[in-house]
CSV table of C-alpha atoms in Angstrom, one decimal:
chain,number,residue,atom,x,y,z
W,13,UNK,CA,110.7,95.3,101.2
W,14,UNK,CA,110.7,93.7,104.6
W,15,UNK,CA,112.0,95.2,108.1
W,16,UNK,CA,113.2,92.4,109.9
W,17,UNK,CA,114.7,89.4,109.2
W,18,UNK,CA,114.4,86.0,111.2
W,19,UNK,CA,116.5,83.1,112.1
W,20,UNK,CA,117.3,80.6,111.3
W,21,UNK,CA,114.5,79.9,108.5
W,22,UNK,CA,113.4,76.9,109.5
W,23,UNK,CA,114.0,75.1,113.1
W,24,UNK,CA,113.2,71.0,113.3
W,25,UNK,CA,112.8,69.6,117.6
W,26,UNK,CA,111.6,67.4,119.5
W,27,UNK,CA,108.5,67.8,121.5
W,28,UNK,CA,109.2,69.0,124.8
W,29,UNK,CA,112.5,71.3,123.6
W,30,UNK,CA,112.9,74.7,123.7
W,31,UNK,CA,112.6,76.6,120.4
W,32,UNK,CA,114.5,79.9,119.9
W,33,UNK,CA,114.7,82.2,116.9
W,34,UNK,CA,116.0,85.3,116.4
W,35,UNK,CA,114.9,88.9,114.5
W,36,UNK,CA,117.0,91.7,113.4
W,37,UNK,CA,115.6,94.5,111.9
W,38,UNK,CA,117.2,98.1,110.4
W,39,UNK,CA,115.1,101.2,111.8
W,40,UNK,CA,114.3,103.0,115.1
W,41,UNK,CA,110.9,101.1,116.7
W,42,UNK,CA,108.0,102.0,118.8
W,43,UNK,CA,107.2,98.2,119.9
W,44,UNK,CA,108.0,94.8,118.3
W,45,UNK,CA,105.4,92.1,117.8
W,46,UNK,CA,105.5,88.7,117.2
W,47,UNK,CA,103.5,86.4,115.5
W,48,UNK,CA,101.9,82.6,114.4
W,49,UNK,CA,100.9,81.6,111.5
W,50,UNK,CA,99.3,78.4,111.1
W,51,UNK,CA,99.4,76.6,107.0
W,52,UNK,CA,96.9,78.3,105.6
W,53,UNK,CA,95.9,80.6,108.2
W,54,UNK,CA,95.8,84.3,109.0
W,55,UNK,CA,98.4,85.7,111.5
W,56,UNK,CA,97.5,85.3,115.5
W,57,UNK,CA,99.4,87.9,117.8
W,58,UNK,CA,101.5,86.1,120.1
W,59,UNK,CA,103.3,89.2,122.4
W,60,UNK,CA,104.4,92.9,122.4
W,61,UNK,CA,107.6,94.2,123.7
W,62,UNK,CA,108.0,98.1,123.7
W,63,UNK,CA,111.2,99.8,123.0
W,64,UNK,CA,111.9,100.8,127.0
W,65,UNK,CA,111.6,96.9,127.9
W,66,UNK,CA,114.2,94.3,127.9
W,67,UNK,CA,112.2,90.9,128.3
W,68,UNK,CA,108.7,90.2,128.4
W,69,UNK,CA,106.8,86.4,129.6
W,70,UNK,CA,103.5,85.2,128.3
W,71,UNK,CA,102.9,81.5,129.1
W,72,UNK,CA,105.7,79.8,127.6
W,73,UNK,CA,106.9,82.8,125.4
W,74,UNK,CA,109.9,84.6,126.3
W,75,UNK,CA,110.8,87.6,124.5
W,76,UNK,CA,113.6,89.9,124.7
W,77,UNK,CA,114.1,93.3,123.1
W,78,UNK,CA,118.0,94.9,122.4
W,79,UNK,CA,117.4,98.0,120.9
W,80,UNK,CA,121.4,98.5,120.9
W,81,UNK,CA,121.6,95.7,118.3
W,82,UNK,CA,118.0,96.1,116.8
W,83,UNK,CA,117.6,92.4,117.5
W,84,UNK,CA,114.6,90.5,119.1
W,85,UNK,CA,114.8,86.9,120.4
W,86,UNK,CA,111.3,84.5,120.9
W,87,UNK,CA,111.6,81.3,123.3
W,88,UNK,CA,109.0,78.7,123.0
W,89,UNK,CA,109.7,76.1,126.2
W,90,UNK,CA,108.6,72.9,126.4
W,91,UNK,CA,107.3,72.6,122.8
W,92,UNK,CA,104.0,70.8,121.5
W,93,UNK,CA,103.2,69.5,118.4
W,94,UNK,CA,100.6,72.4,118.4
W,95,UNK,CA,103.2,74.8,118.4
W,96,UNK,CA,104.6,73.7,114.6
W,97,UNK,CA,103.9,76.6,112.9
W,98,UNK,CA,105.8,79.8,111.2
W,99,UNK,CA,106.5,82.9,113.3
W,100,UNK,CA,107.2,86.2,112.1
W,101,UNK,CA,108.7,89.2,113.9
W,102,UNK,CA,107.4,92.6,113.0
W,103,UNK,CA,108.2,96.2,114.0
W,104,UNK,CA,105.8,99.0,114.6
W,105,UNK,CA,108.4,102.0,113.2
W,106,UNK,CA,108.5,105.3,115.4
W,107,UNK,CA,109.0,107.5,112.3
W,108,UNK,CA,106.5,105.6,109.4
W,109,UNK,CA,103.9,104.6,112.2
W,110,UNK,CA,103.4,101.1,110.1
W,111,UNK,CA,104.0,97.3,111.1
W,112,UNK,CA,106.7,95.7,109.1
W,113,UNK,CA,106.8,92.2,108.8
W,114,UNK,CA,109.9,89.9,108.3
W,115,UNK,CA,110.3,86.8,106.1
W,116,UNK,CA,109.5,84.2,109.6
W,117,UNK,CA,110.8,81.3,110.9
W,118,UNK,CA,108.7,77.8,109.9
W,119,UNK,CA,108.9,75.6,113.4
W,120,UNK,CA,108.3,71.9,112.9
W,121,UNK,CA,107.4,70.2,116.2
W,122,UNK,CA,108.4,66.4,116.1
W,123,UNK,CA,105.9,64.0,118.6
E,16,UNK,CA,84.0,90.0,119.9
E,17,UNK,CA,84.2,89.4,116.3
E,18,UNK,CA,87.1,88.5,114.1
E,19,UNK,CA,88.4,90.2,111.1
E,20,UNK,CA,86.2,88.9,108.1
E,21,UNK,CA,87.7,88.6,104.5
E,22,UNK,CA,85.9,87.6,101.4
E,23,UNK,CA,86.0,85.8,99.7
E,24,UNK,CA,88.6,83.1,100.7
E,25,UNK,CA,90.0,81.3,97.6
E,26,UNK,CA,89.5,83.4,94.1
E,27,UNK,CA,90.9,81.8,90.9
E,28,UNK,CA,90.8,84.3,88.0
E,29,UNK,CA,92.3,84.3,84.7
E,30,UNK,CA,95.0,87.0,83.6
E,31,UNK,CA,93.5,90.6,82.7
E,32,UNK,CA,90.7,89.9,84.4
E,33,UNK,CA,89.3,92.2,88.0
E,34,UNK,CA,89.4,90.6,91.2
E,35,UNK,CA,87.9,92.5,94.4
E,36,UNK,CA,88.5,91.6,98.0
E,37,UNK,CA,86.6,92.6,100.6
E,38,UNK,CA,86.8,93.1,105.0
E,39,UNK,CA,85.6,94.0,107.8
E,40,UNK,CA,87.5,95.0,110.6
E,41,UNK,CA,86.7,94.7,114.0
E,42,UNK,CA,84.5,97.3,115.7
E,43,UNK,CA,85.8,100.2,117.0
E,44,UNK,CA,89.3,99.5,115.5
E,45,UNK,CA,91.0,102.4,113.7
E,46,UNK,CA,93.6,101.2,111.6
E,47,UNK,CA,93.5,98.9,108.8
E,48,UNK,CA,96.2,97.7,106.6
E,49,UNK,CA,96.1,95.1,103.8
E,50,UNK,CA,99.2,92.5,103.3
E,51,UNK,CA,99.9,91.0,100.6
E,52,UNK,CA,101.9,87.5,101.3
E,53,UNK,CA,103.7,85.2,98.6
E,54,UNK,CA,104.6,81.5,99.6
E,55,UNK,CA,107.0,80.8,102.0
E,56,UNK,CA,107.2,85.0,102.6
E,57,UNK,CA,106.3,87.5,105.4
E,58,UNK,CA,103.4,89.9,104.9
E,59,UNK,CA,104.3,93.0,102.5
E,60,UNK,CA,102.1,96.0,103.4
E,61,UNK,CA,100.4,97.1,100.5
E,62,UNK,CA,97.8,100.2,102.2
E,63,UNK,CA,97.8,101.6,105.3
E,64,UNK,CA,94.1,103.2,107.2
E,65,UNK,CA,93.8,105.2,109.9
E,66,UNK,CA,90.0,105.7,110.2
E,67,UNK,CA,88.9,106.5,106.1
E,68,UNK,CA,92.3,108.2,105.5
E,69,UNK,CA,94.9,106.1,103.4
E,70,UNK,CA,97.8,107.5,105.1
E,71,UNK,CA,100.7,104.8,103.8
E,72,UNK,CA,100.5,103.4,100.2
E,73,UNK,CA,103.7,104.0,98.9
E,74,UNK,CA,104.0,100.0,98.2
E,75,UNK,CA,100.6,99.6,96.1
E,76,UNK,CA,100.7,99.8,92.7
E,77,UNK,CA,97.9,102.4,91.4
E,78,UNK,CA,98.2,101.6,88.1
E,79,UNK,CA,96.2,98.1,88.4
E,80,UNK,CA,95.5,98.5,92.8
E,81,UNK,CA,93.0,100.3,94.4
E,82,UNK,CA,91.3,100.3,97.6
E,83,UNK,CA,88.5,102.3,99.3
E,84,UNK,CA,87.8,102.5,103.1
E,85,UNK,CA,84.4,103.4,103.7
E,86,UNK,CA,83.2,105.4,106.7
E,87,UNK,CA,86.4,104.6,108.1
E,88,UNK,CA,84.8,100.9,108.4
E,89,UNK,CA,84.6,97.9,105.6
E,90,UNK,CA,87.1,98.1,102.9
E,91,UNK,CA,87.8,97.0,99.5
E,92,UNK,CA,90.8,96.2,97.5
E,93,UNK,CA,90.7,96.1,94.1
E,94,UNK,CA,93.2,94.2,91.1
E,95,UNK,CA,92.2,95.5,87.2
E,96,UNK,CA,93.4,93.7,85.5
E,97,UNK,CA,95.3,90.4,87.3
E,98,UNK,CA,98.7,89.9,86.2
E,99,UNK,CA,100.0,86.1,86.8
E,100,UNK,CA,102.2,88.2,89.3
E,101,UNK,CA,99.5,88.6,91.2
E,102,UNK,CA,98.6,85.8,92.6
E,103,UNK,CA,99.3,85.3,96.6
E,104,UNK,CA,97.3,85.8,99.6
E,105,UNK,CA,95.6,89.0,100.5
E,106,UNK,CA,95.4,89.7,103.9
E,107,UNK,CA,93.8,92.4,106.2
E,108,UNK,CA,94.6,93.2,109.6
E,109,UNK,CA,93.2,96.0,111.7
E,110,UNK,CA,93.9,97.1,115.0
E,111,UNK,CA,94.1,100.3,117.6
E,112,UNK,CA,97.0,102.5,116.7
E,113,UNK,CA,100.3,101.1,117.8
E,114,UNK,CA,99.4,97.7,119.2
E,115,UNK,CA,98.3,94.6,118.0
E,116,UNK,CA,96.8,93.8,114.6
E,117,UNK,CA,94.6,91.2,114.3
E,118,UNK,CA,94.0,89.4,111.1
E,119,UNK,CA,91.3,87.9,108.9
E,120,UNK,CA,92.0,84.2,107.3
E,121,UNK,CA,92.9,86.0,104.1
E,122,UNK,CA,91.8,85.9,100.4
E,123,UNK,CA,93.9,83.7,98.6
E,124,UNK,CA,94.1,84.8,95.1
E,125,UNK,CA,95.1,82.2,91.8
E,126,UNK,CA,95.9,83.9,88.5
E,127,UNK,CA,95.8,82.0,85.6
């Protein structure tokens, strides 16, 4: 079973647009992660956000965390072809100590 | 610093037949966990390591899955026998407690 769900499932832009997608998962969390997955490749680690923190930059990643409404949103500005790719939330649990990944979002990246 | 190392990459198998995976982690890294990930799906944790200890396998099915960690190290999982249900990619992570995993490219298993 997974922990989190994303939206939308799949997200179609331009290069140069912003992409933003959306997580929601069920259970109390230590940290949320989020990550890339090129076709055919293993998952890269993108960016952490712990439970006591609200946004968190890296590059063009913006993430925010509300724990209120167990929900997690990922920004990718100014978009690259490179950046096509799916991206999947996942939630380190503070009661099963395990990362839980949700279904991801599939980002196609238009030149 | 080393990646995560899987092997072998791409295994086609017929039904009833054992498959093994193998990985090593990166050094100094305490936790390992294997995925299992079907098309168009998120990773579905199939074992949990901290150090040699299996300490989350609810979600693996010992009657045909097993896996061995040892010296808290490389690891093996194990199919016998293959169902056509099995086939997916099989992918281990390991990492440093709560943080960030970091993966290998995966095994990518075909069961005919």
């Amino acid at each position: 079973s997974q922990q989190g769900e994303e939206d939308p499932q799949a997200l179609s832009i331009q290069e140069g647009e912003n992409a933003t997608m959306n997580c929601s998962y069920k259970t109390s969390i230590n940290n949320l992660q989020w990550y890339r997955q090129n076709s055919g490749r293993g998952l890269v680690h993108l960016i952490l956000i712990r439970s006591n923190e609200r946004e968190k930059h890296s590059g063009r990643l913006r993430v925010t965390l509300d724990t209120s409404k167990k929900s997690s949103s990922l920004l990718i500005t100014a978009s690259r072809a490179a950046d096509t790719a799916s991206y999947f939330c996942a939630t380190f649990g503070s009661n099963d100590y395990k990362l839980s990944f949700g279904a991801g979002t599939t980002v196609t990246v238009r030149a | 610093e080393a990646g995560v190392v899987q092997s072998p990459r791409y295994k086609i198998i017929e039904k009833k037949q054992p498959v093994a995976f193998w990985c090593n982690p990166i050094s100094g890294h305490n936790t390992l966990y294997w995925y299992r990930q079907n098309l168009g799906q998120g990773p579905e944790l199939l074992i949990r390591y901290e150090n040699e200890e299996a300490v989350d396998d609810s979600q693996l099915p010992k009657d045909r899955f097993s896996a061995e960690r040892l010296k808290g190290v490389d690891s093996t999982l194990k199919i016998q026998p293959a169902e056509l249900g099995d086939s997916a990619v099989y992918l281990c992570a390991s990492g440093r407690n709560t943080g960030e995993l970091f993966f290998g490219e995966g095994s990518r298993l075909t069961v005919l």
